[in-house]
Short mmCIF file of C-alpha atoms in Angstrom, two decimals:
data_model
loop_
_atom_site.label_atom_id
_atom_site.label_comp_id
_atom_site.label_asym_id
_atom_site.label_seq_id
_atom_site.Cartn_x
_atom_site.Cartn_y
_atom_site.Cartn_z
CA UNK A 10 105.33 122.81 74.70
CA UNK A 11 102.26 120.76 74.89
CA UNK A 12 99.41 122.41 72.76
CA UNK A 13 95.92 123.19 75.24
CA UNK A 14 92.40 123.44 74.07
CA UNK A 15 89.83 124.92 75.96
CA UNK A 16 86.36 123.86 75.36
CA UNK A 17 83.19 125.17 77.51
CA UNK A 18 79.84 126.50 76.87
CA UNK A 19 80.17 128.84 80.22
CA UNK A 20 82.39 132.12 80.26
CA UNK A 21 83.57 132.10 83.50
CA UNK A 22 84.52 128.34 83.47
CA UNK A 23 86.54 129.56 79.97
CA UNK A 24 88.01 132.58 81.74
CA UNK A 25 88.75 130.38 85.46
CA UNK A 26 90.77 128.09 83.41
CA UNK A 27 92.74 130.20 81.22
CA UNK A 28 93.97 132.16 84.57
CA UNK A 29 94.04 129.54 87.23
CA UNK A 30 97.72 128.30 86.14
CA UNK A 31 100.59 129.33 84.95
CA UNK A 32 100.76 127.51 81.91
CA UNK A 33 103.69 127.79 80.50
CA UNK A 34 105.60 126.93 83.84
CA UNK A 35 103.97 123.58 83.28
CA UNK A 36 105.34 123.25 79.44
CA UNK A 37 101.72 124.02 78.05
CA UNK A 38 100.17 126.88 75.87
CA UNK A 39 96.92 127.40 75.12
CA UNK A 40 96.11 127.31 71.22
CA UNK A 41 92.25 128.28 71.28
CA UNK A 42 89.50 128.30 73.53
CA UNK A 43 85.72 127.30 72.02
CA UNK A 44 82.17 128.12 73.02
CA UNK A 45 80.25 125.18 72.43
CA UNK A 46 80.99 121.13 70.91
CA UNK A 47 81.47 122.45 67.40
CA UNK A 48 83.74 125.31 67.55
CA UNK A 49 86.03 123.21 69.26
CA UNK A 50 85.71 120.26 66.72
CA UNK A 51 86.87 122.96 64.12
CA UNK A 52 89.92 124.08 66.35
CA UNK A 53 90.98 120.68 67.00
CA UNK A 54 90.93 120.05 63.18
CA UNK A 55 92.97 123.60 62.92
CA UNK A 56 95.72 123.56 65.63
CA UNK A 57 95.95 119.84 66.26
CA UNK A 58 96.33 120.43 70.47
CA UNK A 59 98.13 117.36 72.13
CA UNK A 60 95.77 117.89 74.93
CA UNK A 61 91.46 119.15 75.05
CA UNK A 62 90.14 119.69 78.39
CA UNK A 63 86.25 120.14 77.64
CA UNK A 64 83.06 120.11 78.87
CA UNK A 65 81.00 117.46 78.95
CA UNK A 66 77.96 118.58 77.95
CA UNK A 67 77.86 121.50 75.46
CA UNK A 68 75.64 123.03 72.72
CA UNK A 69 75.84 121.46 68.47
CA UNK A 70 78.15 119.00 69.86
CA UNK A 71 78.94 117.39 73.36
CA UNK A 72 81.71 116.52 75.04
CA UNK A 73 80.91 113.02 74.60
CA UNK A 74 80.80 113.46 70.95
CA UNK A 75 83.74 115.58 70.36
CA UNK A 76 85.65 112.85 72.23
CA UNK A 77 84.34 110.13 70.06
CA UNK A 78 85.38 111.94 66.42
CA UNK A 79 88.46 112.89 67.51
CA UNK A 80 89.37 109.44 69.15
CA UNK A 81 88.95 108.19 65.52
CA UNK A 82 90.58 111.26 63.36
CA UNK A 83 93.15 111.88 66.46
CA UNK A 84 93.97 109.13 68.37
CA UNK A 85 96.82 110.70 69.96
CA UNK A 86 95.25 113.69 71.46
CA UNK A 87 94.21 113.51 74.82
CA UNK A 88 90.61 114.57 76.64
CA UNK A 89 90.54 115.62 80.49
CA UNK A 90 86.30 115.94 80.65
CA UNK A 91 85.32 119.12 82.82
CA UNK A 92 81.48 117.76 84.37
CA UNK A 93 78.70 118.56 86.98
CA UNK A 94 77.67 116.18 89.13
CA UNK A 95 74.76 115.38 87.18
CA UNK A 96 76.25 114.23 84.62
CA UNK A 97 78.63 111.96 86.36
CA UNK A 98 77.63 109.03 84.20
CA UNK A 99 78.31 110.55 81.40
CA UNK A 100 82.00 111.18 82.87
CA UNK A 101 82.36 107.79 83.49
CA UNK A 102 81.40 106.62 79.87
CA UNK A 103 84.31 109.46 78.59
CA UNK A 104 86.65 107.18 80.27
CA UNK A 105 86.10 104.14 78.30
CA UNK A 106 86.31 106.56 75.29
CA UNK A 107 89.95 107.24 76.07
CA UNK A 108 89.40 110.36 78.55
CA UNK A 109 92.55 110.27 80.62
CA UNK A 110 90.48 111.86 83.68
CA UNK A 111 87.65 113.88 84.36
CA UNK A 112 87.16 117.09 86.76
CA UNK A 113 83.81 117.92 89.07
CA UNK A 114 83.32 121.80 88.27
CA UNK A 115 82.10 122.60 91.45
CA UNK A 116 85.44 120.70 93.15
CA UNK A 117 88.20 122.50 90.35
CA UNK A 118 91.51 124.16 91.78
CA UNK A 119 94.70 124.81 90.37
CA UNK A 120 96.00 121.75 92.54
CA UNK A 121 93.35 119.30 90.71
CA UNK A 122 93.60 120.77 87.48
CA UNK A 123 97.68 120.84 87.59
CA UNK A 124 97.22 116.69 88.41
CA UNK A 125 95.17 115.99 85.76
CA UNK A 126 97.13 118.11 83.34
CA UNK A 127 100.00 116.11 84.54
CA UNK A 128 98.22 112.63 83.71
CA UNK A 129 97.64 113.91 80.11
CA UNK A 130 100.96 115.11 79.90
CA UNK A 131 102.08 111.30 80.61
CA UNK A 132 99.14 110.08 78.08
CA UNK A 133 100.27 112.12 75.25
CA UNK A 134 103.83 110.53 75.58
CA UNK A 135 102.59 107.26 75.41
CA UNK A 136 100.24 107.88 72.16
CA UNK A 137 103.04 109.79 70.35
CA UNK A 138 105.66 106.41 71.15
CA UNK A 139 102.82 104.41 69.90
CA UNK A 140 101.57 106.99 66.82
CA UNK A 141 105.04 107.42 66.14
CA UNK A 142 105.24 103.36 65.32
CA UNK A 143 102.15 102.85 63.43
CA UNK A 144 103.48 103.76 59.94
CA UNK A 145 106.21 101.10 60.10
CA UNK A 146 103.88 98.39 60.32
CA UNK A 147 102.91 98.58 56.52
CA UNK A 148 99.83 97.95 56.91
CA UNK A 149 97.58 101.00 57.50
CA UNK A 150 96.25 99.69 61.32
CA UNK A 151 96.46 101.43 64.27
CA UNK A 152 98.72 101.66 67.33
CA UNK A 153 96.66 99.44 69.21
CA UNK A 154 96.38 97.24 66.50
CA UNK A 155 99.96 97.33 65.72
CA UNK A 156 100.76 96.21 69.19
CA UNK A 157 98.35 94.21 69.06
CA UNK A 158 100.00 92.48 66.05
CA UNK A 159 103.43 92.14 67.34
CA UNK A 160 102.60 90.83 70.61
CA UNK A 161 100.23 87.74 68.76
CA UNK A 162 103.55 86.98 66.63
CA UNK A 163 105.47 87.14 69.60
CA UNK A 164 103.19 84.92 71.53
CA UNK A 165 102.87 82.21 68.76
CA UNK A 166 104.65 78.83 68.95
CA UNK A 167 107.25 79.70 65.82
CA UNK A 168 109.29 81.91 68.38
CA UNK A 169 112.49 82.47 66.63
CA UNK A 170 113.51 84.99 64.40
CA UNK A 171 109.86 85.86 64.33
CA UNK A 172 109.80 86.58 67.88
CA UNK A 173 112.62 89.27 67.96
CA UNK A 174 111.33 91.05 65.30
CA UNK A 175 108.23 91.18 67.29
CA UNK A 176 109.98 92.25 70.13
CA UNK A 177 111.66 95.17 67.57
CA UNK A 178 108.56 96.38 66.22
CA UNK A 179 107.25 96.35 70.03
CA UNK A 180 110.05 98.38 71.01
CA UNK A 181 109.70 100.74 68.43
CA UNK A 182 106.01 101.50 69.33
CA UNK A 183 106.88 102.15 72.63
CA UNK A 184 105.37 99.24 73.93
CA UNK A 185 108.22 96.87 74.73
CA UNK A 186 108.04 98.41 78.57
CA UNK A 187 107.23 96.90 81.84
CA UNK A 188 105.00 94.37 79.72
CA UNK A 189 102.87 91.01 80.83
CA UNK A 190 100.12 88.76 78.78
CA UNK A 191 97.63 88.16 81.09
CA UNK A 192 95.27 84.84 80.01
CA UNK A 193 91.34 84.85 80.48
CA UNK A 194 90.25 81.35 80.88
CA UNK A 195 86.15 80.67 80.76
CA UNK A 196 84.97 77.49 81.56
CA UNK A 197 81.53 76.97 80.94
CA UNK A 198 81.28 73.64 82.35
CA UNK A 199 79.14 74.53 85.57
CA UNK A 200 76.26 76.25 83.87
CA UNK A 201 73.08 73.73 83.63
CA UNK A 202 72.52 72.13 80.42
CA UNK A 203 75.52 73.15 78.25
CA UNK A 204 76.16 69.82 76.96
CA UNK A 205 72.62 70.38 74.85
CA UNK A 206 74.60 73.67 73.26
CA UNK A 207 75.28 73.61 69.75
CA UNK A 208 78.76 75.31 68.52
CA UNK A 209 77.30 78.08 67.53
CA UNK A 210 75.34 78.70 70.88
CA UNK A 211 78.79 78.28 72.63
CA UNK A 212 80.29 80.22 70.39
CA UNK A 213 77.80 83.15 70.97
CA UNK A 214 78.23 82.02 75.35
CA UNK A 215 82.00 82.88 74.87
CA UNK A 216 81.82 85.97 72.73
CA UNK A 217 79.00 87.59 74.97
CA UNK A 218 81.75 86.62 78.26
CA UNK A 219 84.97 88.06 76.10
CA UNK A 220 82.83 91.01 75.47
CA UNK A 221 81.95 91.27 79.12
CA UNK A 222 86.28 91.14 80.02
CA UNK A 223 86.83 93.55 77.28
CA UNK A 224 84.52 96.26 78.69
CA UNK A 225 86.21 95.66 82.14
CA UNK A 226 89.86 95.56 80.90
CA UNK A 227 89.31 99.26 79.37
CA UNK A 228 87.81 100.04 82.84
CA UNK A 229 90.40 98.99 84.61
CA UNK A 230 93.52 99.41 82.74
CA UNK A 231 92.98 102.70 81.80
CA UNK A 232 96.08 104.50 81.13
CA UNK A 233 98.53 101.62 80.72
CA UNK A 234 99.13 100.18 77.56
CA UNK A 235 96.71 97.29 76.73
CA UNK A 236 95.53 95.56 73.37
CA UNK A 237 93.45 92.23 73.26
CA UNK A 238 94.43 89.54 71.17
CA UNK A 239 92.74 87.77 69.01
CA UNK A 240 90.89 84.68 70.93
CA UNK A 241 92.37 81.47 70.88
CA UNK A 242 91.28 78.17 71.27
CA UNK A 243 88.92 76.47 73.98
CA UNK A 244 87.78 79.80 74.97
CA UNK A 245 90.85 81.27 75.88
CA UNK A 246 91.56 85.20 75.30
CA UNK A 247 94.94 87.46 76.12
CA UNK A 248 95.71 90.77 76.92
CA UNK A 249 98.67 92.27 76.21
CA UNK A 250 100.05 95.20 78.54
CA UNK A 251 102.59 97.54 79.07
CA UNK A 252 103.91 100.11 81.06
CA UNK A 253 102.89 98.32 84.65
CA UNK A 254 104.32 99.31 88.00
CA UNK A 255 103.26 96.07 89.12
CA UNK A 256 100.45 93.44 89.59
CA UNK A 257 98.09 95.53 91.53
CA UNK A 258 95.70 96.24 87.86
CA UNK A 259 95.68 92.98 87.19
CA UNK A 260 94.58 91.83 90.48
CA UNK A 261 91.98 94.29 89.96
CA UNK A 262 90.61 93.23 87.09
CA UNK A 263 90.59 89.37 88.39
CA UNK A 264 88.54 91.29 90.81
CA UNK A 265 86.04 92.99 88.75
CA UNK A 266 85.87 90.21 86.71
CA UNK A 267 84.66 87.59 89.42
CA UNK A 268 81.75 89.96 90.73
CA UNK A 269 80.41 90.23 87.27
CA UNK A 270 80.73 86.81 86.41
CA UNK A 271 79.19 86.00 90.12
CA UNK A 272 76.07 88.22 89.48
CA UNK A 273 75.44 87.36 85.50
CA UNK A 274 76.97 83.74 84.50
CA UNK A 275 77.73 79.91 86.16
CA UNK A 276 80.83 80.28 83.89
CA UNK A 277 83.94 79.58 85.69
CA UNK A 278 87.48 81.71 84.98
CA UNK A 279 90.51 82.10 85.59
CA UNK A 280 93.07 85.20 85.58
CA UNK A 281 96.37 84.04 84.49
CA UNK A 282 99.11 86.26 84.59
CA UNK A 283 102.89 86.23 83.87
CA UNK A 284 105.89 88.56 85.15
CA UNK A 285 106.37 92.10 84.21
CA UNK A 286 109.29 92.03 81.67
CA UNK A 287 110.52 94.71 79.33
CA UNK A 288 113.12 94.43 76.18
CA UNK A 289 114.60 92.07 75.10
CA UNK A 290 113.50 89.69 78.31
CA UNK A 291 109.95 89.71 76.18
CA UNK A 292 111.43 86.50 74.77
CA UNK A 293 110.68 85.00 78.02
CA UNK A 294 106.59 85.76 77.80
CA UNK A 295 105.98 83.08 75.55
CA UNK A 296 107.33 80.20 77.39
CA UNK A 297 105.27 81.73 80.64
CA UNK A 298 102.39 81.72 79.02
CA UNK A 299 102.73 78.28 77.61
CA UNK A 300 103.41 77.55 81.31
CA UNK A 301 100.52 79.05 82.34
CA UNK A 302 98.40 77.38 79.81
CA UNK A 303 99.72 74.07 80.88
CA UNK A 304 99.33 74.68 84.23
CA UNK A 305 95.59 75.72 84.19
CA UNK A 306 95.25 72.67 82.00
CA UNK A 307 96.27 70.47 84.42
CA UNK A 308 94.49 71.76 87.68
CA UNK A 309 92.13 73.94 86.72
CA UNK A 310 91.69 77.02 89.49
CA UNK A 311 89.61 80.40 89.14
CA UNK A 312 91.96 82.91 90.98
CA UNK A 313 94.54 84.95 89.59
CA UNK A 314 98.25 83.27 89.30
CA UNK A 315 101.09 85.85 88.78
CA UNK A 316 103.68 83.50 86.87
CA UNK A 317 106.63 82.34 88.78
CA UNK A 318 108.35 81.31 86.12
CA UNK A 319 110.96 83.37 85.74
CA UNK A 320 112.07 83.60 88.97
CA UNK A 321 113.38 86.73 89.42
CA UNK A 322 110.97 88.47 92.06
CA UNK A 323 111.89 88.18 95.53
CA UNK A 324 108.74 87.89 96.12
CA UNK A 325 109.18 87.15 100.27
CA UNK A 326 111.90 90.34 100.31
CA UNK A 327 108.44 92.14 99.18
CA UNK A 328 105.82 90.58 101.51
CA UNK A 329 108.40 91.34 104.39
CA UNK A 330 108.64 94.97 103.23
CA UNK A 331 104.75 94.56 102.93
CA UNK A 332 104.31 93.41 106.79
CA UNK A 333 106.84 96.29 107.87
CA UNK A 334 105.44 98.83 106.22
CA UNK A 335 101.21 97.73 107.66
CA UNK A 336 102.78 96.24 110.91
CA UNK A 337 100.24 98.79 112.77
CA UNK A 338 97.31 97.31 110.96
CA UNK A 339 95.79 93.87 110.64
CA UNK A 340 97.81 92.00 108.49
CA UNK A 341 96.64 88.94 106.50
CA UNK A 342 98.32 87.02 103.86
CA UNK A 343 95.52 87.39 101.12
CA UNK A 344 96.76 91.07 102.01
CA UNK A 345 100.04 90.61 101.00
CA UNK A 346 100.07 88.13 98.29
CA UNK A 347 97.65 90.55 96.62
CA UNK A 348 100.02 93.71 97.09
CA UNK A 349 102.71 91.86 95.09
CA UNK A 350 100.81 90.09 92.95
CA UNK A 351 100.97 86.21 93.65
CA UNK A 352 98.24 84.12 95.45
CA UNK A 353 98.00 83.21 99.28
CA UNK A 354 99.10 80.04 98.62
CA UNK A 355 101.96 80.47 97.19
CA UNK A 356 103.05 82.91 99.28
CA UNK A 357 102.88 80.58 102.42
CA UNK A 358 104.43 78.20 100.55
CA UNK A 359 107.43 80.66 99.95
CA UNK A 360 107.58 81.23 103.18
CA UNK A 361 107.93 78.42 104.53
CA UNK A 362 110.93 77.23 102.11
CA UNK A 363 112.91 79.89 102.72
CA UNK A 364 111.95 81.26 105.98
CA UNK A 365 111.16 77.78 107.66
CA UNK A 366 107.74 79.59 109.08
CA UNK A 367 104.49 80.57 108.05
CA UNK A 368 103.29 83.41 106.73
CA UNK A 369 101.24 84.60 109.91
CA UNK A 370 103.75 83.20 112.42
CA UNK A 371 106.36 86.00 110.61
CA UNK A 372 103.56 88.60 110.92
CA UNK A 373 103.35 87.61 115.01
CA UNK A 374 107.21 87.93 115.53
CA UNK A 375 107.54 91.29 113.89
CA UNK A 376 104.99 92.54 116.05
CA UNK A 377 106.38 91.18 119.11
CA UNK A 378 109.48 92.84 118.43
CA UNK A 379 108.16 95.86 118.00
CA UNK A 380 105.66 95.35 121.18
CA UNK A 381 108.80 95.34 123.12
CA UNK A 382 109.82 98.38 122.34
CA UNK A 383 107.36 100.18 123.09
CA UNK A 384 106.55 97.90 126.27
CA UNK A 385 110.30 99.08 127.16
CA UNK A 386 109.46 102.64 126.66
CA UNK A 387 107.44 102.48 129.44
CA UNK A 388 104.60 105.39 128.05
CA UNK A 389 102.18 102.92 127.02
CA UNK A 390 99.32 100.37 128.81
CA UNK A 391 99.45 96.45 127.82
CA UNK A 392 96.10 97.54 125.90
CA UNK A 393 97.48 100.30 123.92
CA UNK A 394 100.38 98.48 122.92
CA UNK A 395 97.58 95.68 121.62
CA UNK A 396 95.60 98.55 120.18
CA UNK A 397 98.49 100.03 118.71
CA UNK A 398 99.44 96.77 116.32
CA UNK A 399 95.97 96.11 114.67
CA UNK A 400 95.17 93.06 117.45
CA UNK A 401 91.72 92.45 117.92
CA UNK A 402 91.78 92.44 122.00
CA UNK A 403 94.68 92.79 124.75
CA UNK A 404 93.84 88.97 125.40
CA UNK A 405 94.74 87.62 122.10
CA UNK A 406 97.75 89.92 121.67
CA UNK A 407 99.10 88.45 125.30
CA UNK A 408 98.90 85.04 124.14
CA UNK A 409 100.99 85.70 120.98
CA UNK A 410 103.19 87.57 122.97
CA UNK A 411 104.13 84.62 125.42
CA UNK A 412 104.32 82.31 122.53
CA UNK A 413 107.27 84.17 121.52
CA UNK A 414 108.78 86.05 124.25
CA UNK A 415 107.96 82.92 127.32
CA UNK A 416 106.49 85.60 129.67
CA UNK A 417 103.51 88.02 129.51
CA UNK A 418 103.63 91.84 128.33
CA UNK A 419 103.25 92.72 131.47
CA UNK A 420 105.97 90.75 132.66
CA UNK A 421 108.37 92.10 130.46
CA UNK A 422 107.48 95.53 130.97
CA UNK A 423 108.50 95.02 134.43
CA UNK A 424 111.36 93.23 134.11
CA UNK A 425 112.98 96.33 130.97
CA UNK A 426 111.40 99.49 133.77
CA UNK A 427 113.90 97.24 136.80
CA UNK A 428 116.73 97.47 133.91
#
């Protein structure tokens, strides 16, 4: 049973929660229910709950604060912020303290509350693998640094024995799962003047720019597994990660990343990224990321580049599932290749290897296909049909058809009603 804490300055938000689930269908209990910031400090320290859902803002101590001691005496417990909307930036700083999610008051059911008791349910898994770990290391650090730890000894050039006794320690923290390194490149060769820089003035340029990706990674990757590593040379800085699904974060940090770097800073970059690997494939990461490195080297580009090192995606089996699964929408490639995690490029490129067509030309013939069927149901208009599969007009979507099928919609809706 996963231990609850209830923490919130108003009664009837204290008594709402208590009754609005059945809590121990859901594996929980409820071990004490506090008043105000400090009572609930002092029933943390007592009863040690896996999971506090709180409020925000409460009397002798906040929300805000109450996360912040406990993040350092408990890092595996897990907040779920309750919060009005007036206080909705203060919500959004809880989650860069480690909240797992936060609840609007005024929007609470048992439905929301269920889903984020859920997502702390998943959290407190992953800090207990990682809490778990942490003693083994020796030396007195925490999870994240632990991780952080094995994944630099993993990534350095020795390899070796080294390596799978990273990979080991990794495993044993729980963080050996569904992992990638993703490289942050910042070239500061397009902003005026930086020739005139001294070291130290660069060196301040780069730290105020890794600061800047730090505060976005814990934005964005929120709820996976992720540790930086120390920087490396020629202003180069990696992440480590675990427990992805897929690219999808990582493509949204790239994207984060660029706007900020568009609105504050000349300084070019470039998301690197390898495969998602887990066990004992780990072994693999460094050689991608050496890849990577050389790669970027040798033709620099500022977009994100999911590694294709390995080679073990199908990554045109997943843009095809992509196209039939949006074939009623508008369909581009930069659509696709960022679903799956590779660039547009690429993906044409793919494409046209193994498929002996282009990306869009693919995208055309599905639709066509499924055009005719519905042509040869007979219950639709040439314009609905076009309407139908995401093309702009009933012009356009005639033209592609007689590219492919050598006669017009409307033809062929003649010629399948005479069958």
């Amino acid at each position: 049973m996963y231990r609850v804490l209830l923490a919130d300055d108003e009664p009837i938000i204290l008594s709402g929660l208590q009754s609005m689930l059945s809590w121990d269908r859901l594996g929980c209990a409820i071990c004490g229910a506090a008043r105000n910031g400090q009572q609930a400090l002092e029933l943390a320290e007592t009863h040690r709950p896996d999971i506090v859902i709180c409020d925000i803002n409460m009397p002798l101590l906040t929300g805000l604060e109450l996360l912040e001691v406990c993040a350092q005496r408990y890092p595996e417990m897990v907040f779920v912020m309750l919060t009005n909307h007036q206080d909705f930036h203060m919500a959004q700083q809880s989650l860069r303290n480690r909240a797992v999610d936060y609840l609007l008051k005024i929007d609470l059911d048992e439905e929301k509350l269920a889903h984020a008791l859920r997502r702390a349910m998943d959290e407190c898994e992953k800090r207990r693998r990682l809490c778990a770990g942490a003693p083994s290391s020796g030396q007195g650090d925490s999870p994240a640094e632990a991780a952080a730890r094995h994944a630099a000894r993993l990534l350095s050039p020795e390899g070796g024995y080294e390596a799978e006794r990273a990979i080991a320690a990794l495993e044993e923290l729980g963080a050996a799962r569904r992992c990638a390194a993703v490289l942050l490149v910042m070239d500061p060769s397009a902003i005026h003047n930086i020739g005139s820089f001294t070291q130290e003035e660069r060196q301040r340029l780069f730290s105020f720019h890794r600061n800047l990706a730090l505060d976005a990674a814990q934005k964005v990757f929120q709820g996976l597994g992720f540790t930086p590593l120390p920087p490396g040379s020629g202003g180069a800085t990696v992440f480590f990660l675990w427990g992805l699904e897929d690219a999808t974060p990582i493509a949204q940090f790239q994207a984060r990343l660029s706007a900020a770097f568009r609105d504050i800073s000349q300084m070019r970059l470039s998301v690197l990224s390898t495969g998602v690997l887990s066990g004992p494939e780990l072994m693999d990461l460094r050689p991608q990321v050496e890849l990577l490195r050389r790669e970027h080297a040798l033709s620099p580009r500022p977009f994100l580049t999911w590694s294709q090192s390995i080679g073990k995606a199908d990554y045109v089996a997943a843009a095809r599932q992509y196209v039939d699964s949006h074939i009623l929408e508008r369909v581009l490639v930069q659509d696709a290749a960022a679903a799956i995690g590779i660039t547009p490029n690429y993906l044409s490129s793919l494409f046209k290897r193994q498929l002996g067509q282009n990306f869009m030309d693919y995208v055309n013939a599905t639709k066509v296909k499924y055009a005719c069927a519905l042509l040869r149901d007979g219950k639709h208009m040439v314009y609905e049909v076009s309407h139908i599969l995401g093309y702009d007009n009933a012009y356009y979507f005639t033209k592609v058809f007689k590219r492919y099928m050598k006669m017009t919609p409307k033809e062929y809706q003649a010629g399948s009603t005479r069958g």
